Coordinates of C-alpha atoms and ligand atoms in Angstrom, one line a residue:
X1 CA 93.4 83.6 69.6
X2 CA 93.8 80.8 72.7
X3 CA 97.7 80.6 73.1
X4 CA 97.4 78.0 75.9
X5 CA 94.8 76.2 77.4
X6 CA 94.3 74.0 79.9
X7 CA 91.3 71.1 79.9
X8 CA 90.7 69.7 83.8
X9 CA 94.3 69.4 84.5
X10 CA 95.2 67.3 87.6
X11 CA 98.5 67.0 89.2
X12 CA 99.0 64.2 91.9
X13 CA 102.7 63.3 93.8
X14 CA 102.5 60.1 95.1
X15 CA 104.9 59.8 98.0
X16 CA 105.5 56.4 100.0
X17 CA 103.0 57.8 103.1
X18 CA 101.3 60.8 101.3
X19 CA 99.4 61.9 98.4
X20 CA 99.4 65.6 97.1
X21 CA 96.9 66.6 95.3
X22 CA 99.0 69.6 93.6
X23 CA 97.0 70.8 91.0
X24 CA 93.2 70.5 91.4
X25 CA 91.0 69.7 88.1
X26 CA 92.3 73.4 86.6
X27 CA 90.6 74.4 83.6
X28 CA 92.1 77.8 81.9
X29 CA 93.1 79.4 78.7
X30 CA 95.8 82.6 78.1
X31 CA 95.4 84.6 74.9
X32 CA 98.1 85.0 72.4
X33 CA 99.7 88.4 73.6
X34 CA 98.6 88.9 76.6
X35 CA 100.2 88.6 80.6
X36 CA 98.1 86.1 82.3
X37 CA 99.2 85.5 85.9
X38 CA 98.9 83.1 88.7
X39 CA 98.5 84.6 92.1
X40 CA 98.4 82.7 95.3
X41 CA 100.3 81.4 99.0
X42 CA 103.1 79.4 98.8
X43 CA 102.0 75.5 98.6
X44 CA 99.2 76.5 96.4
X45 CA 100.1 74.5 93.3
X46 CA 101.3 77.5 91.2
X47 CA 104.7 76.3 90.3
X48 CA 103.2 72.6 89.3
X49 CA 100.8 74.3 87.6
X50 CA 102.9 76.5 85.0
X51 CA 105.3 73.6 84.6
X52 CA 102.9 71.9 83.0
X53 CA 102.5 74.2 80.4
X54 CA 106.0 73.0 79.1
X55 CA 105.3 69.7 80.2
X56 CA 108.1 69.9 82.8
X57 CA 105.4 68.7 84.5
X58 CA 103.5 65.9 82.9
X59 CA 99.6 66.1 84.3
X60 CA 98.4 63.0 85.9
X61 CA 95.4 63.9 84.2
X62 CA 93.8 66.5 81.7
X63 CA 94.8 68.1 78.4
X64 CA 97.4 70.7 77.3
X65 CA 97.0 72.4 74.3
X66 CA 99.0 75.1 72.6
X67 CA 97.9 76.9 69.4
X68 CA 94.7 75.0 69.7
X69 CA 96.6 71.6 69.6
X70 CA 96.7 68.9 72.1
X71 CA 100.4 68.4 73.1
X72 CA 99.4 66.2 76.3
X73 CA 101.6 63.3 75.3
X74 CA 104.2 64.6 73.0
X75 CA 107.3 63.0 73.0
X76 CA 110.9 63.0 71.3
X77 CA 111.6 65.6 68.2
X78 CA 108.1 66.9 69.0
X79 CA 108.7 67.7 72.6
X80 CA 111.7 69.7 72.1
X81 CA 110.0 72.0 69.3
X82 CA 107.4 72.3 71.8
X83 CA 110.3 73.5 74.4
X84 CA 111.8 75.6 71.9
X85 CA 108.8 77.3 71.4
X86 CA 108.4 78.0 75.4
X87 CA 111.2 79.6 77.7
X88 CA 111.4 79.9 81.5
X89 CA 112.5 82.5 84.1
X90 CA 112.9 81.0 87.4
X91 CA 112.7 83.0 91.1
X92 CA 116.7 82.1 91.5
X93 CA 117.9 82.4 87.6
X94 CA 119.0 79.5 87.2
X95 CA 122.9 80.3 85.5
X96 CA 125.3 77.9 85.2
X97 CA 128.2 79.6 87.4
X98 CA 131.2 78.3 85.6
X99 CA 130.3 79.8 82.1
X100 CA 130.4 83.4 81.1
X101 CA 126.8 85.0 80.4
X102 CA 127.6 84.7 76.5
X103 CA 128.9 81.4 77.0
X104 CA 125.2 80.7 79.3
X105 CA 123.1 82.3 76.4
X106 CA 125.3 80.1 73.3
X107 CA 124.6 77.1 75.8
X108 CA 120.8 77.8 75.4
X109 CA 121.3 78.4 71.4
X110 CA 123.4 74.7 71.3
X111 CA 120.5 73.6 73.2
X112 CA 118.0 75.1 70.6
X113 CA 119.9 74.0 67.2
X114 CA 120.0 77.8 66.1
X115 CA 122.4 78.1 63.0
X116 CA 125.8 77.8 63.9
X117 CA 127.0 80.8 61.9
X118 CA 124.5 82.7 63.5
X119 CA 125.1 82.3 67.3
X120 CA 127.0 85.0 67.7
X121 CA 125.6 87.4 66.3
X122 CA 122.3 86.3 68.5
X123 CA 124.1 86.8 71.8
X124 CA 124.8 90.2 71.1
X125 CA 121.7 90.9 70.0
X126 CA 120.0 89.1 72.7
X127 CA 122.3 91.2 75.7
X128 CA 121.5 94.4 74.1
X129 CA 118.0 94.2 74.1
X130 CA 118.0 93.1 78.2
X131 CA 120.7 96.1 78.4
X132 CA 123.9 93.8 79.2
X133 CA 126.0 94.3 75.9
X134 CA 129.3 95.0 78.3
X135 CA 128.7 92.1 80.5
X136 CA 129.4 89.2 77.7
X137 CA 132.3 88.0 79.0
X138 CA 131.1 88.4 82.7
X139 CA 130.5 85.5 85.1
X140 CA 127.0 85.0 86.8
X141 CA 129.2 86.2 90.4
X142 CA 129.6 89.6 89.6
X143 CA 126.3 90.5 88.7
X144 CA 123.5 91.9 91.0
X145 CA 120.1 90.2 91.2
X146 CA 118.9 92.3 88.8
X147 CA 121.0 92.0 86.4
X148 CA 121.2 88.0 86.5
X149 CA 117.8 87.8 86.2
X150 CA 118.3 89.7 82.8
X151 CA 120.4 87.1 81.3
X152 CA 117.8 84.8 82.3
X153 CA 115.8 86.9 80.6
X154 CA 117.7 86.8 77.3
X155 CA 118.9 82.8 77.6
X156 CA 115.0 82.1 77.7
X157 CA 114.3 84.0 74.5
X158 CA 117.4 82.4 72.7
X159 CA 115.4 80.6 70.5
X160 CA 112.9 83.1 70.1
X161 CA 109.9 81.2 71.9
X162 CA 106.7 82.2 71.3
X163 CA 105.6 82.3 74.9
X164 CA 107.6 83.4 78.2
X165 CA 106.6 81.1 81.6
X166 CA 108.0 83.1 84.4
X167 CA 108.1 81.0 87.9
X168 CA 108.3 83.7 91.0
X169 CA 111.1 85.7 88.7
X170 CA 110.5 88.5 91.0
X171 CA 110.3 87.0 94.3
X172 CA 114.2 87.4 94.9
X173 CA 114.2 90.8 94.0
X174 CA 114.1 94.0 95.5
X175 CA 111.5 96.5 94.7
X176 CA 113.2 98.5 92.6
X177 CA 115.1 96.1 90.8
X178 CA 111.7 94.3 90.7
X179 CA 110.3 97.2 88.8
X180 CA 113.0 97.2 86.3
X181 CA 112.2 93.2 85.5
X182 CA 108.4 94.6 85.3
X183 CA 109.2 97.2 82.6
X184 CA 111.7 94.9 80.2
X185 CA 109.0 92.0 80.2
X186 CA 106.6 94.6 79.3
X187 CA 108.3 95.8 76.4
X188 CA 109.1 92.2 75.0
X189 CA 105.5 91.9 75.8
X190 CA 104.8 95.1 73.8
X191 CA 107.7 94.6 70.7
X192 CA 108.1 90.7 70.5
X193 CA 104.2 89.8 71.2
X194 CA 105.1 87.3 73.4
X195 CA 102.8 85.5 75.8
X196 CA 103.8 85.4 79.3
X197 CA 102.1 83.4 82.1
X198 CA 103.4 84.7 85.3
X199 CA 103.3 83.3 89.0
X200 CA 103.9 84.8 91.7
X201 CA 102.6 85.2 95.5
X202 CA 103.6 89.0 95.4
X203 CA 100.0 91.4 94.9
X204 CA 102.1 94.1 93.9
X205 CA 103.8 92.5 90.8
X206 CA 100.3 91.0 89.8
X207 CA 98.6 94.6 90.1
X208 CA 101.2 97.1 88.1
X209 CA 102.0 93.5 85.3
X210 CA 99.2 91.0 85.0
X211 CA 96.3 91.9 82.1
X212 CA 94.4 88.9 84.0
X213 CA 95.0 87.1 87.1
X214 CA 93.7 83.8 88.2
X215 CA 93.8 83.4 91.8
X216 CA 94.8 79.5 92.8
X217 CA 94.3 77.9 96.4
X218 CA 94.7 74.5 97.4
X219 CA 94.8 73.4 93.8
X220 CA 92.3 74.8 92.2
X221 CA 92.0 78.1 90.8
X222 CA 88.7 79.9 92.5
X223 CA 88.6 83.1 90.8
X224 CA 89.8 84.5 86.9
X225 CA 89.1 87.5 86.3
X226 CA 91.1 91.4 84.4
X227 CA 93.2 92.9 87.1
X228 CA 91.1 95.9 87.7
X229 CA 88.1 93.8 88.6
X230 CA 89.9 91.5 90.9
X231 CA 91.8 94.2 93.2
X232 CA 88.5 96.4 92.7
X233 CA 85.8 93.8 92.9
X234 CA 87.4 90.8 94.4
X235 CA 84.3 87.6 94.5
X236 CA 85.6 84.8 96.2
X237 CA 86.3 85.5 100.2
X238 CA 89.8 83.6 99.3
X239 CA 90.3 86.7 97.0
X240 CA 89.2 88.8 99.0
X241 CA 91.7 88.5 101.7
X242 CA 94.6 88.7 99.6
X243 CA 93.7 91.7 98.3
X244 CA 92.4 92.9 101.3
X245 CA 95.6 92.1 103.1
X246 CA 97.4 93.7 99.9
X247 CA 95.7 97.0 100.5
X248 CA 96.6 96.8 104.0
X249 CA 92.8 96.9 105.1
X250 CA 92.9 93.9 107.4
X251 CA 92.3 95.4 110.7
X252 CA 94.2 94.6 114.5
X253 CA 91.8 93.6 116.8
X254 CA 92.9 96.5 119.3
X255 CA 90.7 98.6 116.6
X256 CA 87.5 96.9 117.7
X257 CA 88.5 96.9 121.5
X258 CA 88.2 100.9 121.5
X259 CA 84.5 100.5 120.0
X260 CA 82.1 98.7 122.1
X261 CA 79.1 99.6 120.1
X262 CA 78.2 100.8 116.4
X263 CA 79.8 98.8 113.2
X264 CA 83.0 99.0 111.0
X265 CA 82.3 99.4 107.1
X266 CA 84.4 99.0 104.3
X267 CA 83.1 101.2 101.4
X268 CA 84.9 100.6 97.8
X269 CA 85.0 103.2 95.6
X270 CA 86.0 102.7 91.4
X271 CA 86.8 105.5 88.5
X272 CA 87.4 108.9 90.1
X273 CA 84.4 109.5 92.4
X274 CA 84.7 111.7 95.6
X275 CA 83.4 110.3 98.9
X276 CA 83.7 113.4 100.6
X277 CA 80.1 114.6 99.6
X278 CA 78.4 111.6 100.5
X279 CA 80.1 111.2 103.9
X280 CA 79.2 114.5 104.7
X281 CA 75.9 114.5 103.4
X282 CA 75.1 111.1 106.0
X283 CA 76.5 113.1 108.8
X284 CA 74.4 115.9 108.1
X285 CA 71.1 114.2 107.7
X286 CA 71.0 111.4 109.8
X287 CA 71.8 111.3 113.8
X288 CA 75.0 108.8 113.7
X289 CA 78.1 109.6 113.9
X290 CA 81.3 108.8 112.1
X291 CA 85.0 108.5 111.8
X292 CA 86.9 107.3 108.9
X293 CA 89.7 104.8 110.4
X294 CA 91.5 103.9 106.9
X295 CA 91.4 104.8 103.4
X296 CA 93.5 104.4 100.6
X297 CA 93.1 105.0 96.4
X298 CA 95.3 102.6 94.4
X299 CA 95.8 103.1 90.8
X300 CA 95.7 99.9 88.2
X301 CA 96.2 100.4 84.4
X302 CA 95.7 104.1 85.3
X303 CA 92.1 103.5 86.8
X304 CA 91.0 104.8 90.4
X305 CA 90.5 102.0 93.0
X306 CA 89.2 103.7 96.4
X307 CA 88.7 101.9 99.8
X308 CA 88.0 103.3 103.3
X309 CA 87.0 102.1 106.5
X310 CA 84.4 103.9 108.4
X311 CA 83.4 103.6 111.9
X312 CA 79.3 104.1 112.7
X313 CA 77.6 104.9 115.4
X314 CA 74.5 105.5 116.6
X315 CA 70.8 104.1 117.1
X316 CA 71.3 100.6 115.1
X317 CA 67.8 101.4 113.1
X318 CA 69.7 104.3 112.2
X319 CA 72.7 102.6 111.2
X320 CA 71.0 100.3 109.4
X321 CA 69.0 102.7 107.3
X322 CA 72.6 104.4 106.6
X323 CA 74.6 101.5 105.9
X324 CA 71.2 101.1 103.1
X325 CA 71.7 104.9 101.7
X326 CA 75.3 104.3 101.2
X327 CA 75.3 100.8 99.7
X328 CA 73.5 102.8 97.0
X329 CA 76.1 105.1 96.7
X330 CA 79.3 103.3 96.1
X331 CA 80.6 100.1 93.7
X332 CA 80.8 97.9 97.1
X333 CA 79.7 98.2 100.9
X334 CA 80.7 95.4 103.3
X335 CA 80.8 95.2 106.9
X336 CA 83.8 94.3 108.5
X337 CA 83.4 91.5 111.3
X338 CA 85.4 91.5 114.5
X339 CA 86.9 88.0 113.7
X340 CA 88.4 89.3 110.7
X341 CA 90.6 91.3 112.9
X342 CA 94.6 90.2 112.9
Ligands
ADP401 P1 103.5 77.0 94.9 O1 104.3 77.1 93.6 O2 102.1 77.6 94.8 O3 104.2 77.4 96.1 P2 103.9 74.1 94.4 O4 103.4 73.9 93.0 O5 105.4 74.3 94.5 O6 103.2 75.4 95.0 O7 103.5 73.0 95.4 C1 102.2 72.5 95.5 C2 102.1 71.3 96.4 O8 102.7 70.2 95.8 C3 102.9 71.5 97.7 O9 102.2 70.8 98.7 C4 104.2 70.8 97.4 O10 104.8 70.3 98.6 C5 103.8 69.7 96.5 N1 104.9 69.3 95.6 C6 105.4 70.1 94.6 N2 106.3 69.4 93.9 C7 106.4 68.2 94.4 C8 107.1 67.0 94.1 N3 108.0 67.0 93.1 N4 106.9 65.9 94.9 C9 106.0 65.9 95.9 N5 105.2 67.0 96.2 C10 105.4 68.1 95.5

């Protein structure tokens, strides 16, 4: 079932000397249940983007819908039930300083209209499930990173929304504590069936969270794809450099200094085949000769991704007839160009 969905949404600030064209004609929908996120640089419209989807952001142009219904222009009684049904985790948590985390999360239930005789009873309820029971009467101050972003955690599903929008809610994080945030939204995920749309600019979050990523630049969103396929089989060059940058692939031009003749190759690998064999087979048959310069296996949703960079040399009719055998041989052959080089 479509959760969210977004028809040829368009975002534009109009500033007294400039125009920004934030969000690009962005056409998109999330299942119910599932993490969808946003990946992207900073200045690439994410944040616009998923504010829209609670109409913190009103589009310029285009359609919102949620649960098949178009909530574009809602206003009043029906835009707060909207709200209620959406909550927010922000990169910097957003806590009001001055109020105890109990008093933060029955500011959110106030907000929300949640029976009155009930409040309390929520709070707890709400802390124990993000593992902060003993912090109630706590102030935002004396809690780590982690732990704050926890309450945001629990504030936003006060009013037990229905979907989770979380805005960079890593970013400030380190990677541990990041990993923590990772496994609690994955169990509300798992046990409350809520829908989170995610954004962030950090590959690693988007790789070990994200059941699909979009990937957005300038505006627009250039690729959608399951996470496997875009880490694994990444389309659009845009893509491709993140990920390639992710895995650490992207080359310093001192590399193609040493070689003054033959070619670099970037062989991709998926699923749990060896490349031993087939390098040594090439160097075996054929008069060339090779030297692997990188190579790394990364795992996502327990599945083998493989990449290795291979320096060739010999006869280019040679080389040529090689690079032919081994496209053959493995999910994805590419050769890397010098200007690529950091
Ligand atoms: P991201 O979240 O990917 O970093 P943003 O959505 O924050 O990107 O920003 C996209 C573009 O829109 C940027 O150029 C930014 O400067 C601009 N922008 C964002 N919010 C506003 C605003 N309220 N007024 C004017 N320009 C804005």
């Amino acid at each position: 079932m479509r959760k969210i969905e977004l028809k040829q949404v368009t975002v534009q600030f109009n500033q007294k000397h400039r125009q920004t064209l934030a969000v690009d004609d962005v056409s998109l929908s999330i299942n119910q249940g599932e993490i969808y996120g946003i990946v992207g640089l900073s200045g690439a419209g994410k944040s616009t983007l998923v504010r829209t989807m609670n109409l913190l952001q009103v589009p310029t142009s285009g359609q919102l819908l949620i649960d098949g219904k178009d909530v574009t222009n809602v206003k009043g009684q029906a835009l707060s039930q909207l709200r209620k049904k959406i909550g927010m985790i922000f990169q910097h948590f957003n806590l009001i300083q001055n109020k105890t985390i109990g008093q933060n999360i029955l500011f959110a239930l106030e907000a929300g209209d949640y029976p009155k005789e009930k409040r309390q009873e929520r709070i707890e309820e709400l802390l124990s499930l993000v593992d902060l029971a003993d912090k109630i009467n706590d102030y935002p101050r004396s809690l780590s990173g982690g732990q704050k972003q926890r309450v945001g955690i629990a504030r936003a599903l006060a009013n037990q929304p229905e979907i989770l929008l979380c805005d960079e809610a890593t970013s400030a994080l380190d990677v541990e504590t990041t990993e923590e945030i990772i496994i609690l939204l994955e169990k509300i995920n798992r046990e409350l069936g809520l829908t989170i749309v995610f954004i962030t600019h950090q590959m690693e979050v988007a790789k070990r969270l994200f059941d699909r990523v979009a990937v957005m630049d300038q505006g627009k969103i250039v690729e959608e794809n399951d996470t496997f396929s875009i880490f694994g089989q990444p389309q659009h060059p845009f893509t491709q450099k993140l990920v390639g940058r992710h895995m650490n692939l992207v080359l310093p031009s001192e590399l193609f200094d040493q070689f003054d003749s033959g070619q670099l190759l970037e062989l991709t690998y998926l699923g749990e085949q060896a490349i031993e064999p087939l390098i040594s087979l090439i160097s075996r048959e054929y008069p060339v000769l090779m030297s692997i310069i990188h190579g790394k296996i990364e795992y996502i949703h327990g599945k083998a991704i493989g990449r290795l960079i291979l320096h060739i040399d010999g006869e280019q009719a040679v080389i040529d007839e090689v690079v032919r055998k081994m496209a053959t041989k493995v999910d994805h052959l590419r050769i890397v160009e010098r200007q690529e080089a950091l």
